[in-house]
CSV table of C-alpha atoms and ligand atoms in Angstrom, one decimal:
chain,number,residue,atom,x,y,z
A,294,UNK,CA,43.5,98.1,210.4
A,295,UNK,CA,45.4,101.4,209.8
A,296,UNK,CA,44.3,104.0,207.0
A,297,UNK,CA,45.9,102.3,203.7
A,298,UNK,CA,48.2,104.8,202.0
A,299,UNK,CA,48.4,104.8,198.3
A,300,UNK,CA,51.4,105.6,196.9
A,301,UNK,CA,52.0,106.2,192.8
A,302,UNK,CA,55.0,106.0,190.9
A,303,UNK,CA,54.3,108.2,188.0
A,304,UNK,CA,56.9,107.0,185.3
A,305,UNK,CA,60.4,105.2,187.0
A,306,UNK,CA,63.7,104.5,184.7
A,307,UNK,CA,62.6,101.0,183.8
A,308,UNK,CA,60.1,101.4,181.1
A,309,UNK,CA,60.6,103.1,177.8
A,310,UNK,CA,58.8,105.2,175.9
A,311,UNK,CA,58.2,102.9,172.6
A,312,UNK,CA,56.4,100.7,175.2
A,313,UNK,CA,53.6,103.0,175.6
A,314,UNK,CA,52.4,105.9,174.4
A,315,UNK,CA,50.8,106.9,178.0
A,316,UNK,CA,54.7,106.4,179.7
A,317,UNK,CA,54.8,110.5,181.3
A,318,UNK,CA,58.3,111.7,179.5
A,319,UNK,CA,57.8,115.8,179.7
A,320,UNK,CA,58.3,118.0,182.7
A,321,UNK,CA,54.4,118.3,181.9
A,322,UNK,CA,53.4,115.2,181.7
A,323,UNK,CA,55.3,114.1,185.1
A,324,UNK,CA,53.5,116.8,186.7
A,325,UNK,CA,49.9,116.5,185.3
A,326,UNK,CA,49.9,112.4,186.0
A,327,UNK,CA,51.4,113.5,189.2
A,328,UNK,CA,48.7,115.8,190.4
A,329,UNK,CA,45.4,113.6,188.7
A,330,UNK,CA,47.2,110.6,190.5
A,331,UNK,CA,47.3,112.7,193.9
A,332,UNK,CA,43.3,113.5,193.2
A,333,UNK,CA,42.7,109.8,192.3
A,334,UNK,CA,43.8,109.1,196.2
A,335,UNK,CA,47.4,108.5,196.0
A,336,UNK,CA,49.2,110.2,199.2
A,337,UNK,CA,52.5,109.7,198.2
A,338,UNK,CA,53.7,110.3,194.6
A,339,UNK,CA,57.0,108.1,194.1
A,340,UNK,CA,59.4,110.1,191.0
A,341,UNK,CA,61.7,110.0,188.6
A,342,UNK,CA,62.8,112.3,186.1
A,343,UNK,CA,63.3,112.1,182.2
A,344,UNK,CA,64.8,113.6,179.2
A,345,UNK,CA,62.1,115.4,178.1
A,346,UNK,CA,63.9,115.1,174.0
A,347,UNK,CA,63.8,111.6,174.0
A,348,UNK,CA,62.4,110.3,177.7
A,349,UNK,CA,65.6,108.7,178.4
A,350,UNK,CA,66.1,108.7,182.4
A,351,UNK,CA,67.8,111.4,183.8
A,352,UNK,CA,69.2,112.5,187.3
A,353,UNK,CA,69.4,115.9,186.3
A,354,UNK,CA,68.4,118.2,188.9
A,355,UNK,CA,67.1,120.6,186.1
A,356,UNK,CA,64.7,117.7,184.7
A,357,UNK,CA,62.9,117.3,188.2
A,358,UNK,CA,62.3,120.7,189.3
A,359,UNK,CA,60.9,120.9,186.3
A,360,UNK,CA,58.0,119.4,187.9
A,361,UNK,CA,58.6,119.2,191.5
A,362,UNK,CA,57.3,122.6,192.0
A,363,UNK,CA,53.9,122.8,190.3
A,364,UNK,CA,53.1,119.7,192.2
A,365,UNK,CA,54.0,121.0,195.2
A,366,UNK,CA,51.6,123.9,194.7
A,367,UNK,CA,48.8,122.0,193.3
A,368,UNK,CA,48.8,119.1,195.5
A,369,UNK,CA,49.3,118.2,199.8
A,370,UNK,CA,50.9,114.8,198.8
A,371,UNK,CA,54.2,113.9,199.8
A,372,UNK,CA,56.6,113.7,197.1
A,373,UNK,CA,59.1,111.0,197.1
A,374,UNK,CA,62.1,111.3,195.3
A,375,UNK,CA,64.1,108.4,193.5
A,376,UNK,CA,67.6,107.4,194.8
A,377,UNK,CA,67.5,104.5,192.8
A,378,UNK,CA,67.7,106.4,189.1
A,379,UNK,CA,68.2,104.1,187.0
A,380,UNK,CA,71.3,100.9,187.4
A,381,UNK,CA,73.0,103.0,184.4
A,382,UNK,CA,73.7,105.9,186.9
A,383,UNK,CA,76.2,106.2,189.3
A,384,UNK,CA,75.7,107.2,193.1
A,385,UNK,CA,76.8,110.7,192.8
A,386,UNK,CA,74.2,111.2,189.9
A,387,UNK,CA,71.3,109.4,191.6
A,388,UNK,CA,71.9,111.7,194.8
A,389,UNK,CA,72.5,114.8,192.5
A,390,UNK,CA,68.6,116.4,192.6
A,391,UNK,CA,67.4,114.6,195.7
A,392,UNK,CA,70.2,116.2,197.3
A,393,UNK,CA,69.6,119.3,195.9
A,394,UNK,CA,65.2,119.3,196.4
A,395,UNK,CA,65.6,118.0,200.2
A,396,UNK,CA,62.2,116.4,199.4
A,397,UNK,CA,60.6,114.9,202.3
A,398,UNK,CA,60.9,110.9,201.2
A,399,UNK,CA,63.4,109.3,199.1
A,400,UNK,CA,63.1,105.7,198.0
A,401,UNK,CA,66.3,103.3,199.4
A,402,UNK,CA,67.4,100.2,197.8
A,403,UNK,CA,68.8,97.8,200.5
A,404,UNK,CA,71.0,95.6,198.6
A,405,UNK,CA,72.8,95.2,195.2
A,406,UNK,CA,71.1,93.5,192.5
A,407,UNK,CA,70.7,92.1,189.1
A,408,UNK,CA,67.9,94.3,187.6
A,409,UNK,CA,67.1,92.5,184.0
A,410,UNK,CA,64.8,94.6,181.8
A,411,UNK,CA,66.0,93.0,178.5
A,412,UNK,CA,63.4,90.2,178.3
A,413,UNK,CA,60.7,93.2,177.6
A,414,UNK,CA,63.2,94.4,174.4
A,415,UNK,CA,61.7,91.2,172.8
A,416,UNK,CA,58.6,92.5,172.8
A,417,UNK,CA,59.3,95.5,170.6
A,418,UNK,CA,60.3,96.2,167.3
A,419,UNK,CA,59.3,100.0,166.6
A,420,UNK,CA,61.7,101.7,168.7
A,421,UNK,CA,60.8,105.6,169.0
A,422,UNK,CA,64.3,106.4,170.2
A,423,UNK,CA,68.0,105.0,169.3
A,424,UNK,CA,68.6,104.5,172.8
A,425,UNK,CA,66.1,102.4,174.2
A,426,UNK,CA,67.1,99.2,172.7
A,427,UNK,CA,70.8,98.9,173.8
A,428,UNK,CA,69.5,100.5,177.4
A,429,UNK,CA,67.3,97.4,177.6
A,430,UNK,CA,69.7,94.6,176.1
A,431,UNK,CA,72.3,96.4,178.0
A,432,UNK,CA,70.7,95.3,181.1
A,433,UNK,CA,71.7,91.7,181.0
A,434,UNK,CA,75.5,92.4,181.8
A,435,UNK,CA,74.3,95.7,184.5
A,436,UNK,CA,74.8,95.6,188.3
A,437,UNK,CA,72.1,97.5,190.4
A,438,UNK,CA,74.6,99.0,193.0
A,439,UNK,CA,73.5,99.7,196.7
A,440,UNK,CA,76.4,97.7,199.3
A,441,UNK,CA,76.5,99.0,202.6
A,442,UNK,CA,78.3,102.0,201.9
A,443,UNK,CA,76.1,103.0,199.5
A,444,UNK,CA,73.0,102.9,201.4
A,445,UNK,CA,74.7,104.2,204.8
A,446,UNK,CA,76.1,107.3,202.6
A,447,UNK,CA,72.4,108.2,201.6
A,448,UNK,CA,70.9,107.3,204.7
A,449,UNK,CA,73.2,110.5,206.2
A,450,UNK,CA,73.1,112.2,202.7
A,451,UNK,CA,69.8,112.9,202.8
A,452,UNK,CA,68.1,111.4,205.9
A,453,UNK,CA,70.9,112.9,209.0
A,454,UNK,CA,71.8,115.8,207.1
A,455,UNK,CA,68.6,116.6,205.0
A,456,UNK,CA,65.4,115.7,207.4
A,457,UNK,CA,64.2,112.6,204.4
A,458,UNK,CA,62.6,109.4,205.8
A,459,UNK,CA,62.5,106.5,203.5
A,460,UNK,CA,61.0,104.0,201.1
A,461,UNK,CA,62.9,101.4,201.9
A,462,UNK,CA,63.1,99.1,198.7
A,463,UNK,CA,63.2,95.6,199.4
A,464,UNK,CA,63.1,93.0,196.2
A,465,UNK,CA,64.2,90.0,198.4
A,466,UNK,CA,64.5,88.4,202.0
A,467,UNK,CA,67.8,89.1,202.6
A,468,UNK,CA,67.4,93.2,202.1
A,469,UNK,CA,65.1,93.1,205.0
A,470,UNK,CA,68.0,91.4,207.1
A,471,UNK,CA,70.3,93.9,205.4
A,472,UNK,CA,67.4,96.8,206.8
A,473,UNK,CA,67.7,95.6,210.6
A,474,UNK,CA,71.6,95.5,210.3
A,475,UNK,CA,71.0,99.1,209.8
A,476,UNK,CA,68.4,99.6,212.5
A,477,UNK,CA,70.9,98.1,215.0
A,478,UNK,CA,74.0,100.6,213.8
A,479,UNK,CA,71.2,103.4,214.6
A,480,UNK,CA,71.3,104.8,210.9
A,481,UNK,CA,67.9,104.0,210.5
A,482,UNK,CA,64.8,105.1,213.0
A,483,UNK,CA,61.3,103.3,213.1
A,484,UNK,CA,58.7,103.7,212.1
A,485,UNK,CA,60.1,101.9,209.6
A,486,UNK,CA,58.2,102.1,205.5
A,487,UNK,CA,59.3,98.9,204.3
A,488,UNK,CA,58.2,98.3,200.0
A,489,UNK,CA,58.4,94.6,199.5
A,490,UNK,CA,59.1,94.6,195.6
A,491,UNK,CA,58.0,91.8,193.5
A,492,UNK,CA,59.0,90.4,189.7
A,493,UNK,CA,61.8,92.2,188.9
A,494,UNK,CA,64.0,89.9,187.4
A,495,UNK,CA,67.1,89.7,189.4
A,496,UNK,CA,64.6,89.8,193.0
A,497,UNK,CA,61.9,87.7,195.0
A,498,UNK,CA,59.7,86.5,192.4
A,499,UNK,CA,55.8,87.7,192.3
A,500,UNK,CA,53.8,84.5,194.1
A,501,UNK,CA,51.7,85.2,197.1
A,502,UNK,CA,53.7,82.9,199.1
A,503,UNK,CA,57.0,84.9,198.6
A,504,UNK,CA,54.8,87.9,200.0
A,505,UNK,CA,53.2,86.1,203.3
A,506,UNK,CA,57.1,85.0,204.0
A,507,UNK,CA,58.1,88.6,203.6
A,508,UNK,CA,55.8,89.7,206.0
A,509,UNK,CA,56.4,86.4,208.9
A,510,UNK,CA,60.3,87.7,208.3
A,511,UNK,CA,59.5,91.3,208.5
A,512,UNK,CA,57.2,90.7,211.5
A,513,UNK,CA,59.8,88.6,213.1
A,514,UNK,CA,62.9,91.4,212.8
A,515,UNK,CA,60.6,94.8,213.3
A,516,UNK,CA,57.8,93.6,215.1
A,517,UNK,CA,55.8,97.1,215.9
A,518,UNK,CA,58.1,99.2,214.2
A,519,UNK,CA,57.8,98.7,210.6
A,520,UNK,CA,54.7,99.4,208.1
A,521,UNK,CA,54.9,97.4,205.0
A,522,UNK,CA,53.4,98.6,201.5
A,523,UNK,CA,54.1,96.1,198.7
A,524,UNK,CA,54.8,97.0,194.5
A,525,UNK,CA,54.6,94.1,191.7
A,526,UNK,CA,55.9,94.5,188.8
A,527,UNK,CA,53.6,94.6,185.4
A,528,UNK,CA,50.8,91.7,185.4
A,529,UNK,CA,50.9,91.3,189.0
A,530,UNK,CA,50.6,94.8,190.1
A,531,UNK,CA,46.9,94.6,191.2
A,532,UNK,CA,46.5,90.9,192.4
A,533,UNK,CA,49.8,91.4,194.7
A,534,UNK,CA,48.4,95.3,196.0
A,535,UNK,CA,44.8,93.8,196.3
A,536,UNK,CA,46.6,91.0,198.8
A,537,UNK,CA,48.6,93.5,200.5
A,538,UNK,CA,45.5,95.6,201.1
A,539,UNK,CA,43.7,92.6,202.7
A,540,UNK,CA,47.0,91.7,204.8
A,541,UNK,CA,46.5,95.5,206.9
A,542,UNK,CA,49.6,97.2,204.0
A,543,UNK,CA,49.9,99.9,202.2
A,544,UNK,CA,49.9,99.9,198.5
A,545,UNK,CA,52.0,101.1,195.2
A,546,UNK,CA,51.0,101.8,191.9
A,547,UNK,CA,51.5,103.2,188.8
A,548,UNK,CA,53.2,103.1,185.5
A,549,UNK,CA,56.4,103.3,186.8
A,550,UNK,CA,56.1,99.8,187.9
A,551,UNK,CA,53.4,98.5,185.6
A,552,UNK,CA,51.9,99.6,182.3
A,553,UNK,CA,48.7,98.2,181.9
A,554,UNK,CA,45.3,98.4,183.4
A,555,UNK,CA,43.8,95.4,182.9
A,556,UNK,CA,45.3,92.1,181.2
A,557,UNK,CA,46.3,93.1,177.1
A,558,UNK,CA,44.9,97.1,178.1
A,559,UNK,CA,47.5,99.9,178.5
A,560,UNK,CA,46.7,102.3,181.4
A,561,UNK,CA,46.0,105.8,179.8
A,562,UNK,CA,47.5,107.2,183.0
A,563,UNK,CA,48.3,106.6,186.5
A,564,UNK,CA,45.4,108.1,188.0
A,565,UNK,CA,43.3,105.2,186.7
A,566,UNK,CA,45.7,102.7,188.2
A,567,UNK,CA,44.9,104.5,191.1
A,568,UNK,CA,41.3,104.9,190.9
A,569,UNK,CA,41.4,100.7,190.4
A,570,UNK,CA,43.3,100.2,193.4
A,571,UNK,CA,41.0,102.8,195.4
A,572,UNK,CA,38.3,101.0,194.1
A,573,UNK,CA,39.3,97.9,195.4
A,574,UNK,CA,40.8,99.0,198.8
A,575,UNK,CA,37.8,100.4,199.6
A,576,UNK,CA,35.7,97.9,198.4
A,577,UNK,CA,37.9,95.4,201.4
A,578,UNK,CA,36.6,98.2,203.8
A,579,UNK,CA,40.2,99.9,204.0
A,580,UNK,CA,40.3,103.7,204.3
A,581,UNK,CA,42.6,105.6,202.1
A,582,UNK,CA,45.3,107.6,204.2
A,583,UNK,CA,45.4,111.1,203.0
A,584,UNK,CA,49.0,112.7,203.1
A,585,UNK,CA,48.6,114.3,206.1
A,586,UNK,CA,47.6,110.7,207.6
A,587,UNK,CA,50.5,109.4,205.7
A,588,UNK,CA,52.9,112.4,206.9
A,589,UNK,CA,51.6,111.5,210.6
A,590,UNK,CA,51.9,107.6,210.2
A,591,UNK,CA,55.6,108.0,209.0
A,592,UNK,CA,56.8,110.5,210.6
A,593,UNK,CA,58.0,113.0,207.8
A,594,UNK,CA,59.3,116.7,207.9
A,595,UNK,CA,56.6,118.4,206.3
A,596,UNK,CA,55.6,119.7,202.8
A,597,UNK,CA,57.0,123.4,204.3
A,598,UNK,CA,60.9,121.8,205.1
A,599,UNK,CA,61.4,121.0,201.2
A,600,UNK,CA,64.3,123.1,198.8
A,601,UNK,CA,61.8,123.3,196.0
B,167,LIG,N1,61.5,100.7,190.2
B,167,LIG,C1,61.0,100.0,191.4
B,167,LIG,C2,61.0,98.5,191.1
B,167,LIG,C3,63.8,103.4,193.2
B,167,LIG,O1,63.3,104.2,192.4
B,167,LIG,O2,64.7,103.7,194.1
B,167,LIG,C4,61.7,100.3,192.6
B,167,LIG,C5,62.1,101.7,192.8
B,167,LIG,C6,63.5,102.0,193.1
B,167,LIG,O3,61.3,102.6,192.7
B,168,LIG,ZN1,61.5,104.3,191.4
C-alpha cells in the first residue's frame, strides 16, 4: 500500500462558533491549529477563512493571508485552499483569495447540492453571535452551487491558468461520473485526488457500504489514475477514515468536518484529531506520507510557485 496522506481541515464554513469553544475563528488561531496539525502528521492542511469579530465565514482575501503566510514559513505542508466557502457565497467570492494566493491545491466540488446544516441549530440555545442562528436555519431553503460551468471555470481559474491541482469533493456517486465527464473533455489530468465525502445532509449518507460502492465505481471509471482519501462528517469521522486507511486511502480530518474527539468529548484542536488518526493508521501498518511524499504522489507545483 502507498504512504497514507493525512490531510486536516482546520475550521471549514459549516460549524459555528457557539458549537465549540475549540472552533479556530482568528487569523491566529487558523494558523497555530494549522501548524500543530502539520506537526501532528497532517501533509495537507485543507482551509478556510473567518471573520475574526465574530467567526462568521469569509472569502476575503485579507482574512486568509492573514494566516497563509506564517504557515507557509513554519511548516513544508501543502496548503489547500477552499473553493467551496461556504453555500452563502457566490462563485466570484469563493475564487476571490484562492485566486489571488495561487496556493498549490484547492478543494473542487463536483456537483450541486443541498447542504443542510439546520438540524445542528436544534442543538443550541446559547448563541455567541446574532448570525449563526439564521445562517444555520437558513440552510434548509440554500443551494450548494457547482453545475458544470462552475467547476470548468475553476478548473481553468485556478488549475490552467494558476498551476493548482485539486481535492476533488465528491458527496455522492453521481459526482464521480460528473469527475470522468471532465477527465474525458481534458479539463482534468490524473493523478486524480478524489475525497469521497460522507453525512452531509443533502449527500451519500455515512454507512460503510456507500463507501466500498464508491470505491468499485471509482475503480471502475479511473482505474490507475485516481487516489481516493475519504472525510465523514461529525460521529463518523474516525470509523469511516479508520476504513479508508485499511482499504490502501488516504484520510481527512479535523474540525472542520467534525468537532469531537471521542463520542460526547469536544476535540481541543485539530492536532489531536490528528494524532488519533496517526495513531491508528499506523497502528494498521500504514506509513504517513510527508508533504514532500504527498507533493510527489499528486503531482503539485511546489511550496516555492505560491503568491503568498
Ligand atoms: N466541508 C466539507 C464537507 C470545500 O471546502 O470546498 C467539504 C469541503 C468543501 O471541504
Ligand atoms: Zn472545506
Amino acid at each position: 500500500m502507498s504512504k497514507i496522506i493525512i490531510t486536516c481541515a482546520i475550521t471549514g464554513s459549516i460549524h459555528t462558533p457557539s458549537m465549540s469553544p475549540y472552533l479556530p475563528v482568528t487569523a491566529n488561531e487558523i494558523a497555530e491549529q494549522a501548524i500543530g496539525a502539520a506537526q501532528a502528521g497532517a501533509s495537507i492542511l485543507h482551509l478556510h477563512a473567518r471573520d475574526p469579530e465574530n467567526g462568521r465565514p469569509s472569502s476575503s482575501p485579507e482574512h486568509f493571508m492573514g494566516f497563509l503566510p506564517r504557515i507557509k514559513q513554519a511548516s513544508d505542508a501543502v496548503l489547500n485552499i477552499s473553493t467551496g466557502g461556504s453555500a452563502t457565497m457566490t462563485l466570484d467570492q469563493r475564487l476571490e483569495a484562492p485566486r489571488q494566493a495561487e496556493p498549490e491545491m484547492c478543494s473542487l466540488n463536483m456537483g450541486t447540492m443541498n447542504f443542510a446544516l439546520y438540524p445542528a441549530a436544534e442543538k443550541i440555545d446559547d448563541w455567541k453571535h446574532d448570525w449563526e442562528k439564521p445562517f444555520l436555519e437558513g440552510s434548509d431553503d440554500l443551494v450548494f452551487k457547482n453545475t458544470p460551468r462552475d467547476i470548468a471555470r475553476i478548473l481553468t481559474d485556478l488549475g490552467v491558468d494558476r498551476g493548482a491541482r485539486f481535492e476533488f469533493e465528491c458527496y455522492d456517486v453521481s459526482h464521480l461520473y460528473m469527475l470522468r465527464h471532465f477527465a474525458d473533455r481534458g479539463l482534468v489530468k490524473p493523478p486524480f485526488f478524489i475525497q469521497f465525502v460522507f453525512g452531509v445532509l443533502g449527500g451519500i449518507g455515512p454507512d460503510p457500504e456507500n463507501l466500498g460502492h464508491m470505491k468499485l465505481i471509482a475503480d471502475k471509471l479511473f482505474g490507475a489514475d485516481y487516489a481516493f482519501s475519504v472525510l465523514a462528517a461529525g460521529r463518523h469521522q474516525i470509523p469511516l477514515t479508520t476504513m479508508a486507511a485499511a482499504m490502501g486511502g488516504h484520510v481527512r480530518v479535523g474540525l472542520e468536518d467534525s468537532l469531537t474527539i471521542a463520542r460526547g468529548t469536544l476535540a481541543k484542536s485539530n492536532a489531536e484529531q490528528v494524532a488519533k488518526i496517526r495513531r491508528i493508521v499506523e497502528e494498521l501498518g500504514r506509513e504517513v506520507a510527508t508533504p514532500a511524499d504527498a507533493r510527489g504522489m499528486l503531482g503539485l507545483k511546489g511550496a516555492h510557485r505560491t503568491a503568498f
